[in-house]
């Protein structure tokens, strides 16, 4: 069974640009969540989608948005990039969003560098 | 709001020795789940072990075990017979069992294994 796939693995953008990151969950998983990882802040929750609906949202500005498609694949978009957006962006999928103990399966992440 | 605290940013242990990583959390809920995730240099986060708060028995997975102290809100991870492959960033995480809430991560502990 294929794992969680995130593309691209690396991305370099300049300030003011926008970027779209993609995440394909494990087959059969309907919940996808996104995290921003930085050395100073650790792992911060961005948002979670279940069956194409955003179920939870973290404390990030409106420049960060996402969506989930009918095949459970998810995209995350960041507009008007800032230097502080440089981070590792992780996506995770789980089978059932309503089961708190449903383990998260993570992708390898997308390393975004904003110059 | 729930919080997760890992007070040890970095730790080192001699190969084959035992090491304990600390985690404390704050919550007013009685039913929740706790997790330890491992992130090796390859960046992919992997679930190490999980604990249901309603279970008094400490979870064990091979060389990994936890010391769950519910009253003290403490959830430490013990790694026995440390191996070079255990070198990674370890994250403690909390998730409510009662609400469709996001998972909350600590800032992580970087574990070095000394040969």
Tab-separated table of N, CA and C in Angstrom, chain B residues 35-101:
chain	number	residue	atom	x	y	z
B	35	UNK	N	0.369	10.284	22.222
B	35	UNK	CA	1.187	9.628	21.213
B	35	UNK	C	2.645	10.075	21.349
B	36	UNK	N	3.520	9.197	20.894
B	36	UNK	CA	4.906	9.577	20.628
B	36	UNK	C	5.167	9.291	19.152
B	37	UNK	N	5.658	10.331	18.469
B	37	UNK	CA	6.039	10.191	17.071
B	37	UNK	C	7.547	10.404	16.963
B	38	UNK	N	8.122	9.725	15.986
B	38	UNK	CA	9.562	9.816	15.734
B	38	UNK	C	9.775	10.398	14.346
B	39	UNK	N	10.698	11.347	14.229
B	39	UNK	CA	11.032	11.924	12.923
B	39	UNK	C	12.529	11.778	12.695
B	40	UNK	N	12.933	10.772	11.910
B	40	UNK	CA	14.353	10.586	11.597
B	40	UNK	C	14.805	11.629	10.586
B	41	UNK	N	16.093	11.649	10.259
B	41	UNK	CA	16.595	12.627	9.282
B	41	UNK	C	15.892	12.559	7.930
B	42	UNK	N	15.286	11.432	7.613
B	42	UNK	CA	14.549	11.321	6.349
B	42	UNK	C	13.287	12.178	6.339
B	43	UNK	N	12.936	12.744	7.477
B	43	UNK	CA	11.814	13.693	7.660
B	43	UNK	C	10.452	13.035	7.875
B	44	UNK	N	10.307	11.762	7.542
B	44	UNK	CA	8.969	11.165	7.672
B	44	UNK	C	8.664	10.818	9.115
B	45	UNK	N	7.598	11.381	9.608
B	45	UNK	CA	7.157	11.125	10.978
B	45	UNK	C	6.519	9.748	11.059
B	46	UNK	N	6.873	9.025	12.108
B	46	UNK	CA	6.370	7.662	12.286
B	46	UNK	C	5.815	7.528	13.701
B	47	UNK	N	4.647	6.911	13.815
B	47	UNK	CA	4.081	6.674	15.145
B	47	UNK	C	4.903	5.621	15.868
B	48	UNK	N	5.324	5.943	17.084
B	48	UNK	CA	6.107	5.013	17.896
B	48	UNK	C	5.190	4.234	18.839
B	49	UNK	N	4.311	4.959	19.528
B	49	UNK	CA	3.497	4.324	20.546
B	49	UNK	C	2.322	5.239	20.882
B	50	UNK	N	1.216	4.668	21.317
B	50	UNK	CA	0.063	5.481	21.710
B	50	UNK	C	-0.555	4.909	22.986
B	51	UNK	N	-1.237	5.796	23.701
B	51	UNK	CA	-1.823	5.443	24.984
B	51	UNK	C	-3.212	6.040	25.080
B	52	UNK	N	-4.178	5.228	25.473
B	52	UNK	CA	-5.512	5.743	25.754
B	52	UNK	C	-5.566	6.146	27.219
B	53	UNK	N	-6.093	7.322	27.494
B	53	UNK	CA	-6.075	7.845	28.865
B	53	UNK	C	-6.887	6.990	29.824
B	54	UNK	N	-7.893	6.268	29.310
B	54	UNK	CA	-8.726	5.479	30.202
B	54	UNK	C	-8.069	4.154	30.610
B	55	UNK	N	-6.957	3.840	29.941
B	55	UNK	CA	-6.240	2.610	30.278
B	55	UNK	C	-5.143	2.907	31.297
B	56	UNK	N	-5.155	2.195	32.379
B	56	UNK	CA	-4.128	2.405	33.401
B	56	UNK	C	-2.820	1.733	33.024
B	57	UNK	N	-2.915	0.661	32.250
B	57	UNK	CA	-1.704	-0.066	31.881
B	57	UNK	C	-0.892	0.732	30.890
B	58	UNK	N	0.399	0.825	31.136
B	58	UNK	CA	1.291	1.552	30.246
B	58	UNK	C	1.493	0.782	28.943
B	59	UNK	N	1.450	1.524	27.831
B	59	UNK	CA	1.643	0.904	26.523
B	59	UNK	C	3.107	0.508	26.322
B	60	UNK	N	3.294	-0.566	25.564
B	60	UNK	CA	4.633	-1.071	25.249
B	60	UNK	C	4.668	-1.536	23.807
B	61	UNK	N	5.738	-1.179	23.114
B	61	UNK	CA	5.966	-1.636	21.741
B	61	UNK	C	7.431	-2.008	21.628
B	62	UNK	N	7.712	-3.302	21.804
B	62	UNK	CA	9.085	-3.790	21.708
B	62	UNK	C	9.990	-3.046	22.689
B	63	UNK	N	10.976	-2.295	22.194
B	63	UNK	CA	11.921	-1.617	23.087
B	63	UNK	C	11.387	-0.291	23.619
B	64	UNK	N	10.213	0.083	23.169
B	64	UNK	CA	9.630	1.373	23.554
B	64	UNK	C	8.497	1.152	24.551
B	65	UNK	N	8.517	1.911	25.614
B	65	UNK	CA	7.435	1.841	26.593
B	65	UNK	C	7.196	3.237	27.139
B	66	UNK	N	6.020	3.413	27.730
B	66	UNK	CA	5.696	4.718	28.290
B	66	UNK	C	5.424	4.579	29.776
B	67	UNK	N	5.602	5.691	30.466
B	67	UNK	CA	5.201	5.815	31.856
B	67	UNK	C	4.123	6.890	31.895
B	68	UNK	N	2.886	6.448	31.949
B	68	UNK	CA	1.745	7.355	31.904
B	68	UNK	C	1.250	7.607	33.310
B	69	UNK	N	1.350	8.838	33.738
B	69	UNK	CA	0.897	9.255	35.063
B	69	UNK	C	-0.227	10.278	34.856
B	70	UNK	N	-1.470	9.789	34.874
B	70	UNK	CA	-2.594	10.657	34.516
B	70	UNK	C	-2.769	11.819	35.487
B	71	UNK	N	-2.654	11.541	36.772
B	71	UNK	CA	-2.846	12.606	37.763
B	71	UNK	C	-1.789	13.691	37.618
B	72	UNK	N	-0.593	13.282	37.317
B	72	UNK	CA	0.502	14.232	37.148
B	72	UNK	C	0.552	14.805	35.742
B	73	UNK	N	-0.277	14.289	34.841
B	73	UNK	CA	-0.299	14.701	33.431
B	73	UNK	C	1.101	14.582	32.832
B	74	UNK	N	1.643	13.409	33.000
B	74	UNK	CA	2.985	13.123	32.522
B	74	UNK	C	2.953	11.886	31.636
B	75	UNK	N	3.748	11.919	30.573
B	75	UNK	CA	3.722	10.830	29.579
B	75	UNK	C	5.129	10.676	29.030
B	76	UNK	N	5.986	9.961	29.727
B	76	UNK	CA	7.374	9.841	29.300
B	76	UNK	C	7.574	8.587	28.451
B	77	UNK	N	8.562	8.650	27.586
B	77	UNK	CA	8.894	7.544	26.682
B	77	UNK	C	10.233	6.960	27.089
B	78	UNK	N	10.261	5.661	27.296
B	78	UNK	CA	11.502	4.969	27.625
B	78	UNK	C	11.933	4.120	26.441
B	79	UNK	N	13.179	4.301	26.044
B	79	UNK	CA	13.741	3.507	24.955
B	79	UNK	C	14.828	2.633	25.571
B	80	UNK	N	14.636	1.344	25.491
B	80	UNK	CA	15.615	0.391	26.048
B	80	UNK	C	16.544	-0.094	24.951
B	81	UNK	N	17.773	-0.459	25.354
B	81	UNK	CA	18.725	-1.000	24.381
B	81	UNK	C	18.813	-0.094	23.149
B	82	UNK	N	19.147	1.167	23.376
B	82	UNK	CA	19.161	2.165	22.296
B	82	UNK	C	20.020	1.713	21.118
B	83	UNK	N	19.506	1.977	19.940
B	83	UNK	CA	20.218	1.619	18.714
B	83	UNK	C	20.469	2.875	17.883
B	84	UNK	N	21.459	2.788	16.997
B	84	UNK	CA	21.807	3.947	16.179
B	84	UNK	C	20.605	4.450	15.384
B	85	UNK	N	19.748	3.526	14.981
B	85	UNK	CA	18.567	3.902	14.212
B	85	UNK	C	17.512	4.650	15.021
B	86	UNK	N	17.711	4.722	16.328
B	86	UNK	CA	16.767	5.463	17.167
B	86	UNK	C	17.052	6.963	17.145
B	87	UNK	N	18.165	7.360	16.579
B	87	UNK	CA	18.503	8.781	16.507
B	87	UNK	C	17.458	9.498	15.658
B	88	UNK	N	16.816	10.480	16.265
B	88	UNK	CA	15.710	11.163	15.593
B	88	UNK	C	15.191	12.282	16.481
B	89	UNK	N	14.224	12.999	15.939
B	89	UNK	CA	13.450	13.959	16.724
B	89	UNK	C	12.215	13.217	17.211
B	90	UNK	N	11.912	13.346	18.503
B	90	UNK	CA	10.747	12.676	19.063
B	90	UNK	C	9.726	13.714	19.514
B	91	UNK	N	8.490	13.529	19.067
B	91	UNK	CA	7.416	14.450	19.404
B	91	UNK	C	6.355	13.742	20.234
B	92	UNK	N	5.981	14.392	21.309
B	92	UNK	CA	4.864	13.944	22.120
B	92	UNK	C	3.616	14.663	21.610
B	93	UNK	N	2.483	13.980	21.599
B	93	UNK	CA	1.271	14.603	21.053
B	93	UNK	C	0.040	14.203	21.848
B	94	UNK	N	-0.944	15.083	21.821
B	94	UNK	CA	-2.202	14.902	22.561
B	94	UNK	C	-3.372	15.103	21.612
B	95	UNK	N	-4.408	14.275	21.822
B	95	UNK	CA	-5.634	14.508	21.056
B	95	UNK	C	-6.835	14.143	21.914
B	96	UNK	N	-7.810	15.013	21.916
B	96	UNK	CA	-9.035	14.780	22.677
B	96	UNK	C	-9.804	13.600	22.101
B	97	UNK	N	-10.437	12.835	22.966
B	97	UNK	CA	-11.286	11.732	22.506
B	97	UNK	C	-12.743	12.160	22.416
B	98	UNK	N	-13.041	13.322	22.951
B	98	UNK	CA	-14.436	13.747	23.050
B	98	UNK	C	-14.875	14.715	21.973
B	99	UNK	N	-13.954	15.318	21.339
B	99	UNK	CA	-14.315	16.312	20.338
B	99	UNK	C	-13.528	16.069	19.059
B	100	UNK	N	-14.050	16.577	17.967
B	100	UNK	CA	-13.304	16.483	16.715
B	100	UNK	C	-12.248	17.574	16.701
B	101	UNK	N	-11.251	17.384	17.525
B	101	UNK	CA	-10.258	18.439	17.713
B	101	UNK	C	-8.926	18.043	17.107
